[in-house]
Coordinates of C-alpha atoms in Angstrom, one line a residue:
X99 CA -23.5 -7.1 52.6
X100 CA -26.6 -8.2 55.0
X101 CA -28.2 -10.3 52.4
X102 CA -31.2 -10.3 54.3
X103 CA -32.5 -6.6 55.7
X104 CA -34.5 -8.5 58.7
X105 CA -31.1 -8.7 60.6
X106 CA -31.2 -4.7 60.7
X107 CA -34.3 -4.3 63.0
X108 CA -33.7 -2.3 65.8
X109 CA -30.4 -1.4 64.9
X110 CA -29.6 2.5 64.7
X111 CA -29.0 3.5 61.0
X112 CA -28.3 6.6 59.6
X113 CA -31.3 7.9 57.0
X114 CA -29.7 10.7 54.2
X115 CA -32.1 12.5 51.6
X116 CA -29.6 14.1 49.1
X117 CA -31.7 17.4 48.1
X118 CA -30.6 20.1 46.1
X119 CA -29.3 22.7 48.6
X120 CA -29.2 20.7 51.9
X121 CA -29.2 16.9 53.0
X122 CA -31.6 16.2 55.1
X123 CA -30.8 13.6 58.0
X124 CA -32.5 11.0 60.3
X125 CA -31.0 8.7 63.0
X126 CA -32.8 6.1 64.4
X127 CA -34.0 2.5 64.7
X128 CA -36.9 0.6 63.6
X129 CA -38.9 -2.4 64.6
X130 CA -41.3 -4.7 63.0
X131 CA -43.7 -1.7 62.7
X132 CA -42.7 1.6 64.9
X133 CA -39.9 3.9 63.9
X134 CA -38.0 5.3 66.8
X135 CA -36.2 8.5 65.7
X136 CA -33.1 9.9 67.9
X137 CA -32.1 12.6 65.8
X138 CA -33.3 14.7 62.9
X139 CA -31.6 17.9 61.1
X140 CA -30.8 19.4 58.1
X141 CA -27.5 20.0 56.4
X142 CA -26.9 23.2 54.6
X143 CA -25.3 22.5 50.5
X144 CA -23.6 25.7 49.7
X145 CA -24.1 26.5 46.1
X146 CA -22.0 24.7 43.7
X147 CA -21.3 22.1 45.5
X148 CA -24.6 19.5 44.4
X149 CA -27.1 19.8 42.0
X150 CA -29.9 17.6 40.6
X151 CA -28.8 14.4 41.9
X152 CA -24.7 14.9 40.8
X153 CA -22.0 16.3 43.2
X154 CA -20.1 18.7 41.7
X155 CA -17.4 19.5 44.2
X156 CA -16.4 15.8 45.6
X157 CA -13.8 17.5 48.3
X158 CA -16.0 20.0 49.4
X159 CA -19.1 18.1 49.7
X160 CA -17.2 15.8 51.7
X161 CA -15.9 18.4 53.9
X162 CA -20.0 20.1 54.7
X163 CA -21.0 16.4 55.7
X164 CA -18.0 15.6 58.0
X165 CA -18.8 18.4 59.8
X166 CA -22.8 18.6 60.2
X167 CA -22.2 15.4 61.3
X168 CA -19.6 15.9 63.7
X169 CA -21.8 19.0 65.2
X170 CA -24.9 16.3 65.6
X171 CA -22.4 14.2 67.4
X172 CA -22.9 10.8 64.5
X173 CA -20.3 8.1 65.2
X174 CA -18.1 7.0 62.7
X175 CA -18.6 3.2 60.8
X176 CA -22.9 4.0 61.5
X177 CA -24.8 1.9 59.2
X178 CA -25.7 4.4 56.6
X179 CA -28.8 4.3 53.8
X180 CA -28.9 7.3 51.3
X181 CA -31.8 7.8 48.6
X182 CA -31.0 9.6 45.7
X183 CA -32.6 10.9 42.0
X184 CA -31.0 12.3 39.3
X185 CA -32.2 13.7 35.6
X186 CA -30.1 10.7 34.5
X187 CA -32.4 8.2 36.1
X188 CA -34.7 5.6 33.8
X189 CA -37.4 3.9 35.1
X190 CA -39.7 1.4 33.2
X191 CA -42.0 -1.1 34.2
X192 CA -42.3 -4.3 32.3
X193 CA -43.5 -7.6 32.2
X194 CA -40.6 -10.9 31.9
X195 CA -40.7 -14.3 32.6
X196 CA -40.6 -15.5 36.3
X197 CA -36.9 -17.1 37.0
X198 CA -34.4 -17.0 39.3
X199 CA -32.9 -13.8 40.2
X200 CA -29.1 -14.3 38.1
X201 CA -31.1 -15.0 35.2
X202 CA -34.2 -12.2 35.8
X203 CA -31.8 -9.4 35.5
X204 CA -30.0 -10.4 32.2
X205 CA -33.2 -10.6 30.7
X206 CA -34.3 -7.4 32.6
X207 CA -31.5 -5.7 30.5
X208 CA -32.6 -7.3 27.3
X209 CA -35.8 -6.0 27.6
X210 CA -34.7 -2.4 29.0
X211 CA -32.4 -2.2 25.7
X212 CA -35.3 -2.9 23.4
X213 CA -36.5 0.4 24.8
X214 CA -34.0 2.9 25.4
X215 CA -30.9 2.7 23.6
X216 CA -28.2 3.8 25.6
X217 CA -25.3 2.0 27.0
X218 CA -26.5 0.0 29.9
X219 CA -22.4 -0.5 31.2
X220 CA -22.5 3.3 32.3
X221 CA -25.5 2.6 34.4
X222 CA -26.5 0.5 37.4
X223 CA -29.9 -1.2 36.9
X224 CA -31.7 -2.1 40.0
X225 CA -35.4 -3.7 40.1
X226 CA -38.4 -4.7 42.2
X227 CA -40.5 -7.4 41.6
X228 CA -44.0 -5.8 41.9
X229 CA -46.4 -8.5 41.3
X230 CA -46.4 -12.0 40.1
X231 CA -49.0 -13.4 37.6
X232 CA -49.5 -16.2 35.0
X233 CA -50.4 -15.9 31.8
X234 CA -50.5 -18.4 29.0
X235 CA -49.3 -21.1 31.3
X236 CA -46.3 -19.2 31.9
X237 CA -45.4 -17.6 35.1
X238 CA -44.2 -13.6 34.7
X239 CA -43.0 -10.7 37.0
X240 CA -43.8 -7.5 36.7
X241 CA -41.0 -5.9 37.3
X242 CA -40.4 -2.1 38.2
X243 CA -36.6 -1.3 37.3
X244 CA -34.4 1.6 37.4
X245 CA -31.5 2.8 36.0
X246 CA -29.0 5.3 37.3
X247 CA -25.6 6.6 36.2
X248 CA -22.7 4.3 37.8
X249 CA -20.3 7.0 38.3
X250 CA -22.7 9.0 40.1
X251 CA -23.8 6.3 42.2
X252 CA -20.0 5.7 42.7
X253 CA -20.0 9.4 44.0
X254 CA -22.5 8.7 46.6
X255 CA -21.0 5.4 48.0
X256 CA -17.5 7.4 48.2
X257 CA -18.7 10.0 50.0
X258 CA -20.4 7.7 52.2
X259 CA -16.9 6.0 52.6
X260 CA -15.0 9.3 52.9
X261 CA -16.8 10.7 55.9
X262 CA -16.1 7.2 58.2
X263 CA -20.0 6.0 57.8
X264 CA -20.8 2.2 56.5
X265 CA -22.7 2.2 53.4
X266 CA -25.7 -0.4 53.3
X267 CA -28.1 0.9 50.7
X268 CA -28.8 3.8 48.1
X269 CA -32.4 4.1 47.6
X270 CA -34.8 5.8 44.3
X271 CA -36.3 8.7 45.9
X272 CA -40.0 7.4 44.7
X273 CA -39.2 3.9 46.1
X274 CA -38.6 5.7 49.5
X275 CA -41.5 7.2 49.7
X276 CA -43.9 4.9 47.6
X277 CA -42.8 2.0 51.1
X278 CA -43.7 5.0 53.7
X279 CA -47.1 4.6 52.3
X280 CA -47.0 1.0 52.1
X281 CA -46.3 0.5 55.2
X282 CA -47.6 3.3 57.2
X283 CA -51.1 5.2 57.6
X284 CA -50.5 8.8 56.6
X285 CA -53.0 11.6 57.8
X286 CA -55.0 9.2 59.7
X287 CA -56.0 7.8 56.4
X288 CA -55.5 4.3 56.2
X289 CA -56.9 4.1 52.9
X290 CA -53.9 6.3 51.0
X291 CA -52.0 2.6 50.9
X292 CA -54.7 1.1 48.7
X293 CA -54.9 4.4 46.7
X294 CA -53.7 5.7 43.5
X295 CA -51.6 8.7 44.4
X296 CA -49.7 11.3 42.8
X297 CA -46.5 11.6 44.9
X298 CA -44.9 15.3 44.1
X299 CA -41.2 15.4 45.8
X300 CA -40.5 19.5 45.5
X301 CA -37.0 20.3 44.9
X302 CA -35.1 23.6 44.8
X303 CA -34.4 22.9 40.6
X304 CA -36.9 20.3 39.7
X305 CA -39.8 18.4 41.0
X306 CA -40.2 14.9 40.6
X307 CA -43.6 13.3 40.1
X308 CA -44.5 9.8 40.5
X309 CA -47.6 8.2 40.7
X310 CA -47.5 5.1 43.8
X311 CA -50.6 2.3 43.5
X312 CA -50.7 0.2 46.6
X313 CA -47.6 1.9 47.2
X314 CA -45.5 0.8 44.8
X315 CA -44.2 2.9 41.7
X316 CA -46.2 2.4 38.5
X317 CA -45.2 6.0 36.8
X318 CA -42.1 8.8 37.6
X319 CA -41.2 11.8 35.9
X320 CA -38.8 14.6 36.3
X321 CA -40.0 18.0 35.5
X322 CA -37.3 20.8 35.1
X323 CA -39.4 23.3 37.0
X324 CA -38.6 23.4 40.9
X325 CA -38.6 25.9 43.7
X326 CA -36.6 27.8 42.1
X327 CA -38.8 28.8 39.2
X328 CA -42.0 29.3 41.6
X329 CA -40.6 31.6 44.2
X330 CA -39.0 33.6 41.1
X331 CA -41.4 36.2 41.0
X332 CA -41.1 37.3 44.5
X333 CA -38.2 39.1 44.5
X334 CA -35.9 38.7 41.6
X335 CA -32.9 40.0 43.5
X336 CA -33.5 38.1 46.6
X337 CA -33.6 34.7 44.8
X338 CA -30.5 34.8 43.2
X339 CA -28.8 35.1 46.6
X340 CA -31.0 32.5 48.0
X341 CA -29.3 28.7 48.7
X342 CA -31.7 27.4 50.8
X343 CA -35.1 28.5 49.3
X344 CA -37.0 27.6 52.9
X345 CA -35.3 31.0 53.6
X346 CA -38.1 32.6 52.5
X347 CA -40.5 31.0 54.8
X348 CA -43.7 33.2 55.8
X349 CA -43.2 35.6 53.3
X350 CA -44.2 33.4 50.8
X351 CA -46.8 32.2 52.4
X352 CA -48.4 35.5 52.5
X353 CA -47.4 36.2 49.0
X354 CA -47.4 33.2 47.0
X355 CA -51.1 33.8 45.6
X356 CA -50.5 37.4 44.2
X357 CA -46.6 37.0 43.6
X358 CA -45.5 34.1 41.9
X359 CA -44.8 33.7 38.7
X360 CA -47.8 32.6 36.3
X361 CA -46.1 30.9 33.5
X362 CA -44.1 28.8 35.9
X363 CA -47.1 27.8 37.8
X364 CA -49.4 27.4 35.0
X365 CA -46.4 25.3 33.1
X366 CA -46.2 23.1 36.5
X367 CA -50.0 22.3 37.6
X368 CA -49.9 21.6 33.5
X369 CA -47.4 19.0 33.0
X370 CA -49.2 17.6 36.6
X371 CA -52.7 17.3 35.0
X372 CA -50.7 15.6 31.7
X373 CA -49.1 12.6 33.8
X374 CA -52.8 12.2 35.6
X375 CA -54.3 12.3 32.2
X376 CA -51.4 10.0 30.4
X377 CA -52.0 7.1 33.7
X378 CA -55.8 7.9 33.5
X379 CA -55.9 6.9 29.7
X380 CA -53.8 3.8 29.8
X381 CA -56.3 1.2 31.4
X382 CA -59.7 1.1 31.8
X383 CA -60.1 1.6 36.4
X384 CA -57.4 3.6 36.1
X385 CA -58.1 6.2 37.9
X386 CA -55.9 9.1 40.5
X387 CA -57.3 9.5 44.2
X388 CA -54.9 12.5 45.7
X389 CA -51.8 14.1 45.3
X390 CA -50.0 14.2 48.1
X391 CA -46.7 17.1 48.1
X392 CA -43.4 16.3 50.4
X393 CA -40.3 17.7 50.0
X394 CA -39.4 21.3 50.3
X395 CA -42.6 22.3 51.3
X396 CA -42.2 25.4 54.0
X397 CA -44.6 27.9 53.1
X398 CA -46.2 26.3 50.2
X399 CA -49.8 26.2 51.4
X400 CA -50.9 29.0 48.8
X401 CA -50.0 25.7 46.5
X402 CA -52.6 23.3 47.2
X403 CA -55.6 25.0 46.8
X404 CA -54.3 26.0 43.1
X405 CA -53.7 22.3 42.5
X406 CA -57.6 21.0 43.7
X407 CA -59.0 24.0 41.9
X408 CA -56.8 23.2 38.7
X409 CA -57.4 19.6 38.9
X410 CA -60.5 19.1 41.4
X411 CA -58.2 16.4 43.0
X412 CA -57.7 17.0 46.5
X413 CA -53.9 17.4 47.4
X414 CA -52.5 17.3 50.7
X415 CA -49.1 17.2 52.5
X416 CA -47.5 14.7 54.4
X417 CA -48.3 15.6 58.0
X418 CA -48.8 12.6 59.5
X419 CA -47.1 9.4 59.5
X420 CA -48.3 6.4 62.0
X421 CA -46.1 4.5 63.6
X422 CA -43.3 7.1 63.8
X423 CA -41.6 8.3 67.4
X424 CA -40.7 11.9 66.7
X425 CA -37.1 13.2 68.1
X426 CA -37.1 15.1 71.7
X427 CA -36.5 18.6 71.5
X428 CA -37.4 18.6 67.6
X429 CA -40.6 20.6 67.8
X430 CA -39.9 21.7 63.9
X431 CA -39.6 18.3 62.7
X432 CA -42.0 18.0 60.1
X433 CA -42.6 14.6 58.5
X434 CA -43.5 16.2 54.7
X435 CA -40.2 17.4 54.9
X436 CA -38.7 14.2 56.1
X437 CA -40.6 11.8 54.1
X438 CA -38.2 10.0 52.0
X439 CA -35.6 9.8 55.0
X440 CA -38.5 8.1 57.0
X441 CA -39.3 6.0 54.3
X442 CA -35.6 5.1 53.3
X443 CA -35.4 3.3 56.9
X444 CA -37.4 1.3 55.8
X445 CA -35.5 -1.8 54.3
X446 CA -38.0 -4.5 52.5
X447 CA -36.2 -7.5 52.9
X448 CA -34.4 -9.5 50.7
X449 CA -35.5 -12.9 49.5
X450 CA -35.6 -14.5 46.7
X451 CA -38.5 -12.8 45.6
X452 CA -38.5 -9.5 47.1
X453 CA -35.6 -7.5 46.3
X454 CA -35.6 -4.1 47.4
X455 CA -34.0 -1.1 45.5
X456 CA -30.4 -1.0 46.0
X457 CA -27.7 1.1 43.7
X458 CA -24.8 0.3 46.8
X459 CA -25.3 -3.3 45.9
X460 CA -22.2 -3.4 43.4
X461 CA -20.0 -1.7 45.3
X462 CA -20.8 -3.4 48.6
X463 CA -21.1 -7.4 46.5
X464 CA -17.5 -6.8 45.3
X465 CA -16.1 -6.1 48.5
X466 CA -17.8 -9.1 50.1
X467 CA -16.6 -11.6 47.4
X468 CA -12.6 -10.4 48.0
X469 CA -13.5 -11.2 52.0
X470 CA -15.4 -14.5 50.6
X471 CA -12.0 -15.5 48.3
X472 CA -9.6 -15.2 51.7
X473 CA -12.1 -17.4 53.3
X474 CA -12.7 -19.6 51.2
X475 CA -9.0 -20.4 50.7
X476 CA -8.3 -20.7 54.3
X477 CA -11.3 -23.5 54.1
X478 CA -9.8 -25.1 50.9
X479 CA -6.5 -25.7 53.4
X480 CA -8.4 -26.9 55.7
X481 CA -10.5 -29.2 53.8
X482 CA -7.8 -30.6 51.7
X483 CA -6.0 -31.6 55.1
X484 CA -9.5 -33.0 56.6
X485 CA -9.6 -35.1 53.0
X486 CA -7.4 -37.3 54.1
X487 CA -9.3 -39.0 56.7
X488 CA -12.6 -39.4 55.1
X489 CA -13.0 -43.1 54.6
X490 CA -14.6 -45.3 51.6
X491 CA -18.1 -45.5 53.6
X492 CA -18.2 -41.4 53.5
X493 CA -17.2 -41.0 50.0
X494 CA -19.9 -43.7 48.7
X495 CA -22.6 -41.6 50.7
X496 CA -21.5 -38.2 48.9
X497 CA -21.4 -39.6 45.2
X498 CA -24.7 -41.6 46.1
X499 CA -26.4 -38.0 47.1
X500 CA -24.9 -36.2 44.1
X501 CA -26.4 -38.7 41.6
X502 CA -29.4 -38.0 43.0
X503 CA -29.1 -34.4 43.1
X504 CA -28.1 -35.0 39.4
X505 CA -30.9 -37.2 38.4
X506 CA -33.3 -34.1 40.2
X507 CA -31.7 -31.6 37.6
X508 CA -32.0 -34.0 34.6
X509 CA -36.0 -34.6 35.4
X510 CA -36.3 -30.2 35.7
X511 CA -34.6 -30.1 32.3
X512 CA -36.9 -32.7 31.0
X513 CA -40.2 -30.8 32.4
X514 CA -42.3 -29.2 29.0
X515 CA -42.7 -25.6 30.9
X516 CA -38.9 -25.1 32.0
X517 CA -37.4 -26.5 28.4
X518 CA -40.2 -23.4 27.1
X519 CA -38.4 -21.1 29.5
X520 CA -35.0 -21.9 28.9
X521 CA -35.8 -21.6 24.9
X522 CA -37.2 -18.1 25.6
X523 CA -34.0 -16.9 28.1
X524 CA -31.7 -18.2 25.0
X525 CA -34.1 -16.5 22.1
X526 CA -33.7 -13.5 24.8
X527 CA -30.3 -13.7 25.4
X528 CA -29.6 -13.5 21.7
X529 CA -31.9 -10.4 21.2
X530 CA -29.4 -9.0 24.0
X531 CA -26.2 -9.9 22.0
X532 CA -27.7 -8.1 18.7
X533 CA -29.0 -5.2 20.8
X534 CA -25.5 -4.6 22.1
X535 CA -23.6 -4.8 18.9
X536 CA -26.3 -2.4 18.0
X537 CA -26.0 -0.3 20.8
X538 CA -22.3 0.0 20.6
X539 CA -22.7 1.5 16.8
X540 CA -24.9 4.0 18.3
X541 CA -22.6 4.7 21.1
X542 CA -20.0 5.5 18.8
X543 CA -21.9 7.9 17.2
X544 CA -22.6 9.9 20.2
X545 CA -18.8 10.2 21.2
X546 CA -18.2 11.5 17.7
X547 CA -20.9 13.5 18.0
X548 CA -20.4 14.4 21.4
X549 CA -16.6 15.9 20.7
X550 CA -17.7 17.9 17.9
X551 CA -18.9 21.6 18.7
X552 CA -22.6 20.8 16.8
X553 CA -23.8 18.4 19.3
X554 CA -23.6 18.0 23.0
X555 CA -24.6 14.7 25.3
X556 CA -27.4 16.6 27.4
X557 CA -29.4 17.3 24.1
X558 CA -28.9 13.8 23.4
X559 CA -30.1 12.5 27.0
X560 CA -33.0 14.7 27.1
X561 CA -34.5 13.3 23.8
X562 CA -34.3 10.2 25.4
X563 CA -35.7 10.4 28.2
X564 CA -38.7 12.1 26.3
X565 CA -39.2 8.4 24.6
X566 CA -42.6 6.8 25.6
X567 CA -42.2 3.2 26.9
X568 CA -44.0 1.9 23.9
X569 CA -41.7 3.5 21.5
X570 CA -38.4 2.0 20.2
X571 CA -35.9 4.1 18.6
X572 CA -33.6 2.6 16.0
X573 CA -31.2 5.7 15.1
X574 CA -30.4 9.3 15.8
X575 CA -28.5 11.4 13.0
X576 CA -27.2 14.7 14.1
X577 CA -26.3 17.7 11.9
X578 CA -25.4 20.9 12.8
X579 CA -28.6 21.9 14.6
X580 CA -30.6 19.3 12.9
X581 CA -31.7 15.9 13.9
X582 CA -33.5 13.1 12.2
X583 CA -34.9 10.6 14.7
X584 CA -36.5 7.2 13.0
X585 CA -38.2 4.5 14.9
X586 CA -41.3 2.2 15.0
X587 CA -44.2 1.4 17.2
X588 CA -46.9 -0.6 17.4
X589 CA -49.0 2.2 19.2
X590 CA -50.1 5.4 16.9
X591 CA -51.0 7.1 19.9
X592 CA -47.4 6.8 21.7
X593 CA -46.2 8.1 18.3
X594 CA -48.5 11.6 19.0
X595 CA -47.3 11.2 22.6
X596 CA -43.6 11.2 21.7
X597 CA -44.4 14.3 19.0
X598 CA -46.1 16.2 22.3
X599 CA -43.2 15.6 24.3
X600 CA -40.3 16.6 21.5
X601 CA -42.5 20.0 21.0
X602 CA -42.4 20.5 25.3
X603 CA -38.6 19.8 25.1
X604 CA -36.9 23.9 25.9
X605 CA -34.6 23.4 23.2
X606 CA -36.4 22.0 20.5
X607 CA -37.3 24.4 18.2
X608 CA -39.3 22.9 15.3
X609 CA -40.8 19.6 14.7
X610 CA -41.1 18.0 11.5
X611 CA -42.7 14.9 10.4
X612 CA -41.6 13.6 7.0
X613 CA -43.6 10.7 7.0
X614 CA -45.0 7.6 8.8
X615 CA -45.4 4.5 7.3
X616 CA -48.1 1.8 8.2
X617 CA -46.9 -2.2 7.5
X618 CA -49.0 -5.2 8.5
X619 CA -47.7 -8.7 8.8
X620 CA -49.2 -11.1 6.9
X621 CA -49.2 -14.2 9.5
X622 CA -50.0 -12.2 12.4
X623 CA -51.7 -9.3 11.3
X624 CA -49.6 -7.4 13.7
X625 CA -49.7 -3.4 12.4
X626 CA -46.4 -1.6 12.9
X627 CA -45.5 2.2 12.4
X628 CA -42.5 3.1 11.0
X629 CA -41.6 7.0 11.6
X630 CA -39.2 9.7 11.1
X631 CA -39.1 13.0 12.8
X632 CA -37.2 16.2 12.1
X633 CA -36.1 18.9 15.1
X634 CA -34.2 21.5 14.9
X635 CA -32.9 22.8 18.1
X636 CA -32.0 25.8 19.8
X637 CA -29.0 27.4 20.7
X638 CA -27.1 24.7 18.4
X639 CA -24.6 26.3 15.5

């Protein structure tokens, strides 16, 4: 792997935006600022084959991507980046102590299991340090991490593999797009970079919204409502038939105002004007400039002016992007459409402190350490045959630098503020080891649940993913099509916000509270909530 994304400047890569119904695809280069762009089209999905960020049929997506890219003439063994989303996909942002990157992510994990409780060895965990700050005397990172299924991620790389390409990176959609702003003037506006955005990615079955501060994630959410549901109401019998919703093109344009489905819009501009209000709320200055649509956004103009009315925020595509040299002979290349391919050629580099997103990075480090071991053993052959005629004088000088190397280590240890960090990564580190004996209890009761006919896992992972960030849950006890959540917070309020997203939840029918129990401690006069919460869902027997 190219540990260092610098070396990739001005070398042609191969840009994929997995979307639900078609992929599309960029090929080009880019420098230290322009982005020179060779080729751009779209690859048609047939139905059944992806959907929301999971491939379905592994052959036969394989097959529709050999041969678009065989039609656009793309050469086998191209460097290849991908970004992805999925409904699976966590992302948090939180606060850890600044060390070096092998230890960062096992406390990253620590802290991600204090918060969600799932199994973090089915998931890949990436993160992006996204400011640096002291507090206390201690130096911390705030951190931005992400979490996506490893087997789907596995898909990706595969498929990558399968079609003769050479995988590099898989990017988080958001990420993409959040470093096109960074990086590049949109509209002529220079200003979006240093702006609080909303960031809506429209997608055939969902719509992902994130909210990008100096470009950089702070907020994402997936809503379930898509293209899909707002074209509904144009012609019911058209839209079933319909695998590439851009089919409707200027027909909707002309009827989107008087056609489309109320509740779906109303439901959508709704949970929009939520997130602004849940980010709006947290801090003091906090506080949303624009919102900004890319994605599938043919014929959507009747949308906009429903969103500044709604929210008297002005919203806005992504026409424009600086910097970026459009394709010849591509007069319907549109960079709203293209945004997160344009942005996913851009690779922040990677040193020790800036780490860009990167779900490949498994899959590629494994492969590089079995070439590493065949080299390295060649050089162990070769050194123990050169060891021979190293004399006394050379010898002395090695041991002589090593104690001194040593002695360097031994002073580090003795410094006050590393023996503090090292006590906190081994106070963490044992958190971790009861949080994973923990987890694995609850993980057990999922698969029992799971294989029963009463409960099934997609119930389970949408209450999760309903959790607020301040929230921990400490079990889940299924029965029939009844469920008892309890957990604790130290924030009232993300209790109420956890109750308003249960009661949003499609499935959930009821929502109980049997009680909730305030406790103070008596050195620290820390208050704590303690709560239990009843649902009864739909559809369950």
């Amino acid at each position: 792997m190219l540990k260092n994304y610098k070396r990739l400047r001005n070398k042609n890569i191969l840009s994929m935006d997995f979307d639900d119904g078609q992929i599309r695809v960029l090929f080009g280069k880019r420098g230290s600022k322009e982005i020179k762009l060779k080729k751009a089209f779209t690859i048609e999905i047939p139905q059944g084959v992806y959907a929301t960020g999971e491939i379905l049929d592994f052959e036969r997506m394989v097959s529709v991507l050999r041969e678009g890219l065989k039609l656009h003439r793309i050469r086998s063994k191209t460097l290849t980046v991908v970004s992805v989303n999925s409904k699976e996909s966590i992302s948090r942002i939180i606060t850890v102590p600044a060390t070096k990157n092998e230890q960062l992510i096992n406390i990253i994990k620590i802290e991600m299991q204090q918060h969600i409780p799932i199994d973090m060895e089915n998931f890949i965990l990436q993160y992006k340090i996204q400011r640096t700050f002291t507090k206390d005397g201690v130096k911390q990172h705030e951190v931005m991490v992400v979490a996506m299924n490893k087997d789907t991620t596995n898909d990706f790389f595969r498929l990558v593999k399968s079609v003769g390409l050479r995988p590099i990176s898989a990017d988080w959609q958001p990420n993409s797009v959040g470093k096109l702003i960074k990086h590049h003037v949109i509209n002529e506006n220079n200003k979006v970079a240093l702006d609080t955005v909303v960031m809506v990615k429209l997608q055939k079955d969902f719509t992902t919204f994130s909210i990008l501060k100096n470009g950089d994630n702070r907020y994402s959410r997936i809503f379930s409502i898509g293209s899909r549901e707002l074209y509904h109401s144009l012609n019911k019998e058209k839209v079933h038939e319909i695998v590439n919703v851009e089919e409707i093109g200027q027909d909707f344009m002309s009827t989107f105002d008087s056609q489309v489905d109320e509740e779906y819009l109303d439901a959508w501009l709704d949970e929009l004007e939520r997130i602004i209000k849940f980010y709006t709320s947290r801090e003091a200055g906090n506080q949303i400039t624009k919102v900004i649509v890319c994605g599938m956004t043919k014929g959507i103009g009747g949308l906009l002016p429903r969103i500044n009315e709604y929210l008297s925020v002005e919203a806005s595509l992504i026409e424009q992007v600086s910097f970026v040299k459009k394709p010849k002979n591509t007069e319907d290349f549109k960079c709203s459409e293209f945004a997160v391919a344009l942005g996913n050629l851009i690779l922040e580099y990677r040193y020790e402190h800036l780490k860009d997103i990167n779900f490949f990075e498994p899959f590629v480090i494994k492969k590089t350490k079995i070439k590493i071991s065949t080299v390295l053993s060649l050089l162990m052959v070769v050194a123990a045959l050169g060891y021979i005629g190293f004399d006394y004088y050379t010898n002395y000088q090695i041991i002589s630098s090593l104690e001194q190397e040593i002695q360097g280590y031994a002073d580090q240890v003795d410094n006050p503020e590393v023996k503090a960090m090292l006590e906190m990564i081994a106070e963490k580190e044992a958190q971790y080891e009861e949080l994973l004996a923990f987890n694995k209890g609850l993980n057990r009761i999922l698969e029992e649940k799971t294989s029963s006919n009463f409960v099934r896992k997609p119930y389970y992972l949408t209450l999760i993913r309903s959790i607020p960030e301040a929230v921990t849950i400490e079990s889940f006890e299924f029965s029939g099509s009844q469920v008892i959540l309890r957990g604790s917070s130290r924030d009232e309020v993300a209790i109420a916000e956890l109750q308003k997203r249960l009661r949003e939840v499609a499935f959930v029918e009821t929502l109980f509270i049997p009680g909730i129990n305030r406790t103070e401690d008596e050195e620290t006069g820390l208050v704590s909530y303690a709560f239990e919460l009843g649902i009864s869902l739909k559809g369950v027997e």
